[in-house]
Amino acid sequence: MDNNYDKLKQVCQQACHERHACSEGYVAMLNADNVSQMMATWRKYWDDVVRSKYVEVIRREFPALYASLRQEINEAGIYLNECPDHAKEFVRVIVTDCQQPVHIYGEASAYVLGEAEVVAHDNAVVHNEQFDASVSLRDHSFGTIKAGRVDAHDWSIVKSISMAILYDHAACVAYGGTVKALGYKSITAHIDTKVYSFSQRNIKLYD
């Protein structure tokens, strides 16, 4: 266990170096003595973990360490490529390269860092900036989609600057990219968004 934690700590230090992370965050990771403390540090500096150069290190190294440290990582409310049923709002899911769809449940928030298909249910939230990922929003889920493709179904809501396809009663706020509406509740499109719809109902276009 200690050896696996030492490897995790080395990965975090490597990520800090590649990211040129702030000294405060780097010192916090150096001072973390166990998985619980390291996960608390991840939460405090979450943007560094799921964005910029840190992403490539986590995407490359974290999956190999997760199985051996899974219980303690999960106790901190952090999961990799999996999500518990009825997840509470504090649950955060990191999604890396996956061959099988990753399903997000409850009120969990998922952060897509690799090539994957993510399906959000219930009131889950998905954040994606990866061009080789796709997201499907179901029920009353929400997505902030800056790359790749998103399919929004049921009563879901999406903020998008990529390719968004709407079904049922989905709502979309787009700041670029393309929106294809096969069914929708409302569409608000800004800047140079292209909107294709069978109707003009509840569509607002802004420069």
PDB file of C-alpha atoms in Angstrom:
ATOM      1  CA  MET A   1       0.000   0.000   0.000  1.00  0.00           C
ATOM      2  CA  ASP A   2       2.740   2.466   0.990  1.00  0.00           C
ATOM      3  CA  ASN A   3       4.640   1.651  -2.186  1.00  0.00           C
ATOM      4  CA  ASN A   4       1.543   2.339  -4.292  1.00  0.00           C
ATOM      5  CA  TYR A   5       0.961   5.600  -2.475  1.00  0.00           C
ATOM      6  CA  ASP A   6       4.588   6.582  -3.055  1.00  0.00           C
ATOM      7  CA  LYS A   7       4.037   5.992  -6.777  1.00  0.00           C
ATOM      8  CA  LEU A   8       0.910   8.176  -6.686  1.00  0.00           C
ATOM      9  CA  LYS A   9       2.863  10.904  -4.926  1.00  0.00           C
ATOM     10  CA  GLN A  10       5.601  10.705  -7.555  1.00  0.00           C
ATOM     11  CA  VAL A  11       2.989  11.048 -10.301  1.00  0.00           C
ATOM     12  CA  CYS A  12       1.574  14.131  -8.607  1.00  0.00           C
ATOM     13  CA  GLN A  13       5.035  15.657  -8.244  1.00  0.00           C
ATOM     14  CA  GLN A  14       5.760  14.928 -11.903  1.00  0.00           C
ATOM     15  CA  ALA A  15       2.489  16.578 -12.887  1.00  0.00           C
ATOM     16  CA  CYS A  16       3.333  19.646 -10.819  1.00  0.00           C
ATOM     17  CA  HIS A  17       6.687  19.975 -12.578  1.00  0.00           C
ATOM     18  CA  GLU A  18       5.175  19.614 -16.046  1.00  0.00           C
ATOM     19  CA  ARG A  19       2.324  21.948 -15.170  1.00  0.00           C
ATOM     20  CA  HIS A  20       4.605  24.483 -13.416  1.00  0.00           C
ATOM     21  CA  ALA A  21       2.002  24.438 -10.660  1.00  0.00           C
ATOM     22  CA  CYS A  22       1.888  27.128  -8.027  1.00  0.00           C
ATOM     23  CA  SER A  23       4.275  26.659  -5.096  1.00  0.00           C
ATOM     24  CA  GLU A  24       1.389  26.422  -2.627  1.00  0.00           C
ATOM     25  CA  GLY A  25      -0.165  23.478  -4.445  1.00  0.00           C
ATOM     26  CA  TYR A  26       3.198  21.777  -4.918  1.00  0.00           C
ATOM     27  CA  VAL A  27       4.065  22.086  -1.230  1.00  0.00           C
ATOM     28  CA  ALA A  28       0.629  20.718  -0.272  1.00  0.00           C
ATOM     29  CA  MET A  29       1.226  17.615  -2.392  1.00  0.00           C
ATOM     30  CA  LEU A  30       4.718  17.150  -0.964  1.00  0.00           C
ATOM     31  CA  ASN A  31       3.291  17.307   2.561  1.00  0.00           C
ATOM     32  CA  ALA A  32       0.479  14.815   1.912  1.00  0.00           C
ATOM     33  CA  ASP A  33       1.247  11.681   3.957  1.00  0.00           C
ATOM     34  CA  ASN A  34      -1.551   9.420   2.733  1.00  0.00           C
ATOM     35  CA  VAL A  35      -4.238   9.006   0.065  1.00  0.00           C
ATOM     36  CA  SER A  36      -6.840  10.928   2.060  1.00  0.00           C
ATOM     37  CA  GLN A  37      -4.594  13.990   2.363  1.00  0.00           C
ATOM     38  CA  MET A  38      -3.589  13.786  -1.307  1.00  0.00           C
ATOM     39  CA  MET A  39      -7.221  13.605  -2.440  1.00  0.00           C
ATOM     40  CA  ALA A  40      -8.038  16.594  -0.229  1.00  0.00           C
ATOM     41  CA  THR A  41      -5.254  18.470  -2.015  1.00  0.00           C
ATOM     42  CA  TRP A  42      -6.635  17.401  -5.383  1.00  0.00           C
ATOM     43  CA  ARG A  43     -10.025  18.797  -4.426  1.00  0.00           C
ATOM     44  CA  LYS A  44      -8.513  22.110  -3.316  1.00  0.00           C
ATOM     45  CA  TYR A  45      -6.587  22.482  -6.588  1.00  0.00           C
ATOM     46  CA  TRP A  46      -9.117  20.674  -8.769  1.00  0.00           C
ATOM     47  CA  ASP A  47      -8.693  22.907 -11.824  1.00  0.00           C
ATOM     48  CA  ASP A  48      -5.018  21.932 -11.941  1.00  0.00           C
ATOM     49  CA  VAL A  49      -5.922  18.234 -11.811  1.00  0.00           C
ATOM     50  CA  VAL A  50      -8.454  18.256 -14.662  1.00  0.00           C
ATOM     51  CA  ARG A  51      -7.014  20.959 -16.923  1.00  0.00           C
ATOM     52  CA  SER A  52      -3.792  21.963 -18.723  1.00  0.00           C
ATOM     53  CA  LYS A  53      -0.610  19.853 -18.696  1.00  0.00           C
ATOM     54  CA  TYR A  54      -1.625  18.049 -15.507  1.00  0.00           C
ATOM     55  CA  VAL A  55      -4.300  16.253 -17.524  1.00  0.00           C
ATOM     56  CA  GLU A  56      -1.797  14.339 -19.653  1.00  0.00           C
ATOM     57  CA  VAL A  57       0.063  13.017 -16.610  1.00  0.00           C
ATOM     58  CA  ILE A  58      -3.153  11.948 -14.855  1.00  0.00           C
ATOM     59  CA  ARG A  59      -4.474  10.414 -18.075  1.00  0.00           C
ATOM     60  CA  ARG A  60      -1.255   8.458 -18.585  1.00  0.00           C
ATOM     61  CA  GLU A  61      -0.355   7.366 -15.046  1.00  0.00           C
ATOM     62  CA  PHE A  62      -3.429   7.374 -12.775  1.00  0.00           C
ATOM     63  CA  PRO A  63      -5.314   4.354 -14.223  1.00  0.00           C
ATOM     64  CA  ALA A  64      -2.431   1.977 -13.394  1.00  0.00           C
ATOM     65  CA  LEU A  65      -2.472   3.075  -9.725  1.00  0.00           C
ATOM     66  CA  TYR A  66      -6.220   3.337  -9.178  1.00  0.00           C
ATOM     67  CA  ALA A  67      -7.054  -0.333  -8.533  1.00  0.00           C
ATOM     68  CA  SER A  68      -4.576  -0.688  -5.657  1.00  0.00           C
ATOM     69  CA  LEU A  69      -5.713   2.565  -3.985  1.00  0.00           C
ATOM     70  CA  ARG A  70      -9.353   2.453  -5.023  1.00  0.00           C
ATOM     71  CA  GLN A  71     -10.990   2.126  -1.605  1.00  0.00           C
ATOM     72  CA  GLU A  72      -9.230   5.141  -0.100  1.00  0.00           C
ATOM     73  CA  ILE A  73      -9.665   7.237  -3.241  1.00  0.00           C
ATOM     74  CA  ASN A  74     -13.379   6.409  -3.294  1.00  0.00           C
ATOM     75  CA  GLU A  75     -13.702   7.284   0.407  1.00  0.00           C
ATOM     76  CA  ALA A  76     -12.580  10.780  -0.600  1.00  0.00           C
ATOM     77  CA  GLY A  77     -15.443  10.908  -3.116  1.00  0.00           C
ATOM     78  CA  ILE A  78     -13.218  10.563  -6.189  1.00  0.00           C
ATOM     79  CA  TYR A  79     -13.664   7.813  -8.785  1.00  0.00           C
ATOM     80  CA  LEU A  80     -11.965   6.792 -12.013  1.00  0.00           C
ATOM     81  CA  ASN A  81     -14.070   5.644 -14.963  1.00  0.00           C
ATOM     82  CA  GLU A  82     -16.886   4.520 -12.669  1.00  0.00           C
ATOM     83  CA  CYS A  83     -19.619   6.093 -10.598  1.00  0.00           C
ATOM     84  CA  PRO A  84     -21.773   4.766  -7.756  1.00  0.00           C
ATOM     85  CA  ASP A  85     -25.542   4.654  -8.173  1.00  0.00           C
ATOM     86  CA  HIS A  86     -27.308   7.577  -6.500  1.00  0.00           C
ATOM     87  CA  ALA A  87     -24.023   9.489  -6.174  1.00  0.00           C
ATOM     88  CA  LYS A  88     -24.135  12.596  -4.004  1.00  0.00           C
ATOM     89  CA  GLU A  89     -23.066  16.047  -5.152  1.00  0.00           C
ATOM     90  CA  PHE A  90     -19.556  15.766  -3.652  1.00  0.00           C
ATOM     91  CA  VAL A  91     -18.681  12.799  -5.918  1.00  0.00           C
ATOM     92  CA  ARG A  92     -16.228  13.620  -8.714  1.00  0.00           C
ATOM     93  CA  VAL A  93     -15.468  11.197 -11.521  1.00  0.00           C
ATOM     94  CA  ILE A  94     -12.319  11.419 -13.642  1.00  0.00           C
ATOM     95  CA  VAL A  95     -12.842   9.822 -17.045  1.00  0.00           C
ATOM     96  CA  THR A  96      -9.750   8.728 -18.972  1.00  0.00           C
ATOM     97  CA  ASP A  97      -9.408   6.556 -22.100  1.00  0.00           C
ATOM     98  CA  CYS A  98     -12.142   3.895 -22.058  1.00  0.00           C
ATOM     99  CA  GLN A  99     -13.410   1.315 -24.521  1.00  0.00           C
ATOM    100  CA  GLN A 100     -16.725   0.918 -22.700  1.00  0.00           C
ATOM    101  CA  PRO A 101     -19.217   3.732 -21.959  1.00  0.00           C
ATOM    102  CA  VAL A 102     -18.842   5.381 -18.555  1.00  0.00           C
ATOM    103  CA  HIS A 103     -22.179   6.047 -16.830  1.00  0.00           C
ATOM    104  CA  ILE A 104     -22.521   8.939 -14.381  1.00  0.00           C
ATOM    105  CA  TYR A 105     -25.381   8.856 -11.865  1.00  0.00           C
ATOM    106  CA  GLY A 106     -27.096  10.901  -9.199  1.00  0.00           C
ATOM    107  CA  GLU A 107     -25.578  14.347  -8.648  1.00  0.00           C
ATOM    108  CA  ALA A 108     -21.991  13.415  -9.476  1.00  0.00           C
ATOM    109  CA  SER A 109     -19.753  15.620 -11.614  1.00  0.00           C
ATOM    110  CA  ALA A 110     -17.628  13.986 -14.321  1.00  0.00           C
ATOM    111  CA  TYR A 111     -14.516  15.446 -15.925  1.00  0.00           C
ATOM    112  CA  VAL A 112     -13.530  13.904 -19.245  1.00  0.00           C
ATOM    113  CA  LEU A 113      -9.762  13.717 -19.776  1.00  0.00           C
ATOM    114  CA  GLY A 114      -9.492  11.092 -22.501  1.00  0.00           C
ATOM    115  CA  GLU A 115     -11.056   9.264 -25.412  1.00  0.00           C
ATOM    116  CA  ALA A 116     -14.329   8.028 -23.991  1.00  0.00           C
ATOM    117  CA  GLU A 117     -18.092   7.814 -24.290  1.00  0.00           C
ATOM    118  CA  VAL A 118     -19.834   9.271 -21.246  1.00  0.00           C
ATOM    119  CA  VAL A 119     -23.529   8.846 -20.440  1.00  0.00           C
ATOM    120  CA  ALA A 120     -25.015  11.131 -17.777  1.00  0.00           C
ATOM    121  CA  HIS A 121     -28.185  10.165 -15.915  1.00  0.00           C
ATOM    122  CA  ASP A 122     -30.380  11.722 -13.234  1.00  0.00           C
ATOM    123  CA  ASN A 123     -28.951  15.156 -12.295  1.00  0.00           C
ATOM    124  CA  ALA A 124     -25.322  14.398 -13.101  1.00  0.00           C
ATOM    125  CA  VAL A 125     -22.967  16.992 -14.585  1.00  0.00           C
ATOM    126  CA  VAL A 126     -20.361  16.409 -17.308  1.00  0.00           C
ATOM    127  CA  HIS A 127     -17.460  18.670 -18.282  1.00  0.00           C
ATOM    128  CA  ASN A 128     -15.667  17.869 -21.528  1.00  0.00           C
ATOM    129  CA  GLU A 129     -12.814  19.593 -23.376  1.00  0.00           C
ATOM    130  CA  GLN A 130     -11.580  16.524 -25.277  1.00  0.00           C
ATOM    131  CA  PHE A 131     -12.123  16.371 -29.044  1.00  0.00           C
ATOM    132  CA  ASP A 132     -12.048  12.562 -29.074  1.00  0.00           C
ATOM    133  CA  ALA A 133     -14.838  12.164 -26.507  1.00  0.00           C
ATOM    134  CA  SER A 134     -18.616  12.000 -26.841  1.00  0.00           C
ATOM    135  CA  VAL A 135     -21.244  12.755 -24.221  1.00  0.00           C
ATOM    136  CA  SER A 136     -24.872  11.653 -23.960  1.00  0.00           C
ATOM    137  CA  LEU A 137     -27.069  13.595 -21.546  1.00  0.00           C
ATOM    138  CA  ARG A 138     -30.183  11.882 -20.181  1.00  0.00           C
ATOM    139  CA  ASP A 139     -32.926  12.723 -17.693  1.00  0.00           C
ATOM    140  CA  HIS A 140     -32.202  16.127 -16.067  1.00  0.00           C
ATOM    141  CA  SER A 141     -28.428  16.030 -16.458  1.00  0.00           C
ATOM    142  CA  PHE A 142     -26.271  18.990 -17.462  1.00  0.00           C
ATOM    143  CA  GLY A 143     -23.222  19.305 -19.661  1.00  0.00           C
ATOM    144  CA  THR A 144     -20.563  21.912 -20.308  1.00  0.00           C
ATOM    145  CA  ILE A 145     -19.158  20.709 -23.607  1.00  0.00           C
ATOM    146  CA  LYS A 146     -16.235  22.563 -25.185  1.00  0.00           C
ATOM    147  CA  ALA A 147     -15.132  19.873 -27.634  1.00  0.00           C
ATOM    148  CA  GLY A 148     -16.272  16.583 -29.123  1.00  0.00           C
ATOM    149  CA  ARG A 149     -19.936  15.754 -29.578  1.00  0.00           C
ATOM    150  CA  VAL A 150     -22.898  15.863 -27.237  1.00  0.00           C
ATOM    151  CA  ASP A 151     -26.349  14.283 -27.632  1.00  0.00           C
ATOM    152  CA  ALA A 152     -28.886  15.850 -25.279  1.00  0.00           C
ATOM    153  CA  HIS A 153     -32.044  13.857 -24.521  1.00  0.00           C
ATOM    154  CA  ASP A 154     -35.052  14.103 -22.233  1.00  0.00           C
ATOM    155  CA  TRP A 155     -34.967  17.286 -20.090  1.00  0.00           C
ATOM    156  CA  SER A 156     -31.220  17.736 -20.104  1.00  0.00           C
ATOM    157  CA  ILE A 157     -29.451  21.076 -20.528  1.00  0.00           C
ATOM    158  CA  VAL A 158     -26.217  21.663 -22.405  1.00  0.00           C
ATOM    159  CA  LYS A 159     -23.826  24.585 -22.786  1.00  0.00           C
ATOM    160  CA  SER A 160     -21.817  23.917 -25.908  1.00  0.00           C
ATOM    161  CA  ILE A 161     -19.229  25.267 -28.316  1.00  0.00           C
ATOM    162  CA  SER A 162     -18.965  22.011 -30.247  1.00  0.00           C
ATOM    163  CA  MET A 163     -21.426  19.708 -32.029  1.00  0.00           C
ATOM    164  CA  ALA A 164     -24.710  19.417 -30.108  1.00  0.00           C
ATOM    165  CA  ILE A 165     -27.637  17.255 -31.214  1.00  0.00           C
ATOM    166  CA  LEU A 166     -30.886  17.832 -29.342  1.00  0.00           C
ATOM    167  CA  TYR A 167     -33.805  15.470 -28.763  1.00  0.00           C
ATOM    168  CA  ASP A 168     -37.043  15.463 -26.794  1.00  0.00           C
ATOM    169  CA  HIS A 169     -37.197  18.497 -24.443  1.00  0.00           C
ATOM    170  CA  ALA A 170     -33.500  19.279 -24.230  1.00  0.00           C
ATOM    171  CA  ALA A 171     -32.333  22.887 -23.867  1.00  0.00           C
ATOM    172  CA  CYS A 172     -29.130  24.292 -25.318  1.00  0.00           C
ATOM    173  CA  VAL A 173     -27.063  27.445 -24.885  1.00  0.00           C
ATOM    174  CA  ALA A 174     -24.400  27.534 -27.600  1.00  0.00           C
ATOM    175  CA  TYR A 175     -21.432  29.860 -27.921  1.00  0.00           C
ATOM    176  CA  GLY A 176     -20.202  28.494 -31.238  1.00  0.00           C
ATOM    177  CA  GLY A 177     -20.101  25.205 -33.073  1.00  0.00           C
ATOM    178  CA  THR A 178     -23.206  23.533 -34.480  1.00  0.00           C
ATOM    179  CA  VAL A 179     -26.621  22.715 -33.027  1.00  0.00           C
ATOM    180  CA  LYS A 180     -28.890  20.171 -34.731  1.00  0.00           C
ATOM    181  CA  ALA A 181     -32.369  20.106 -33.230  1.00  0.00           C
ATOM    182  CA  LEU A 182     -34.435  16.966 -33.768  1.00  0.00           C
ATOM    183  CA  GLY A 183     -36.484  17.876 -30.707  1.00  0.00           C
ATOM    184  CA  TYR A 184     -35.910  20.595 -28.117  1.00  0.00           C
ATOM    185  CA  LYS A 185     -37.351  22.895 -25.476  1.00  0.00           C
ATOM    186  CA  SER A 186     -35.246  25.968 -26.215  1.00  0.00           C
ATOM    187  CA  ILE A 187     -32.106  27.043 -28.042  1.00  0.00           C
ATOM    188  CA  THR A 188     -30.047  30.164 -27.352  1.00  0.00           C
ATOM    189  CA  ALA A 189     -27.229  30.639 -29.840  1.00  0.00           C
ATOM    190  CA  HIS A 190     -24.424  33.212 -29.660  1.00  0.00           C
ATOM    191  CA  ILE A 191     -21.624  34.403 -31.934  1.00  0.00           C
ATOM    192  CA  ASP A 192     -21.193  32.227 -35.046  1.00  0.00           C
ATOM    193  CA  THR A 193     -23.207  29.184 -33.952  1.00  0.00           C
ATOM    194  CA  LYS A 194     -24.917  27.304 -36.766  1.00  0.00           C
ATOM    195  CA  VAL A 195     -28.414  26.094 -35.878  1.00  0.00           C
ATOM    196  CA  TYR A 196     -30.347  23.504 -37.875  1.00  0.00           C
ATOM    197  CA  SER A 197     -33.916  22.979 -36.712  1.00  0.00           C
ATOM    198  CA  PHE A 198     -37.280  21.824 -37.997  1.00  0.00           C
ATOM    199  CA  SER A 199     -38.871  24.867 -36.292  1.00  0.00           C
ATOM    200  CA  GLN A 200     -38.097  28.441 -35.253  1.00  0.00           C
ATOM    201  CA  ARG A 201     -40.009  28.081 -31.981  1.00  0.00           C
ATOM    202  CA  ASN A 202     -38.106  29.129 -28.827  1.00  0.00           C
ATOM    203  CA  ILE A 203     -34.881  29.826 -30.723  1.00  0.00           C
ATOM    204  CA  LYS A 204     -32.952  32.991 -29.897  1.00  0.00           C
ATOM    205  CA  LEU A 205     -29.990  34.068 -32.015  1.00  0.00           C
ATOM    206  CA  TYR A 206     -27.428  36.651 -30.869  1.00  0.00           C
ATOM    207  CA  ASP A 207     -24.392  38.160 -32.587  1.00  0.00           C
TER     208      ASP A 207
END
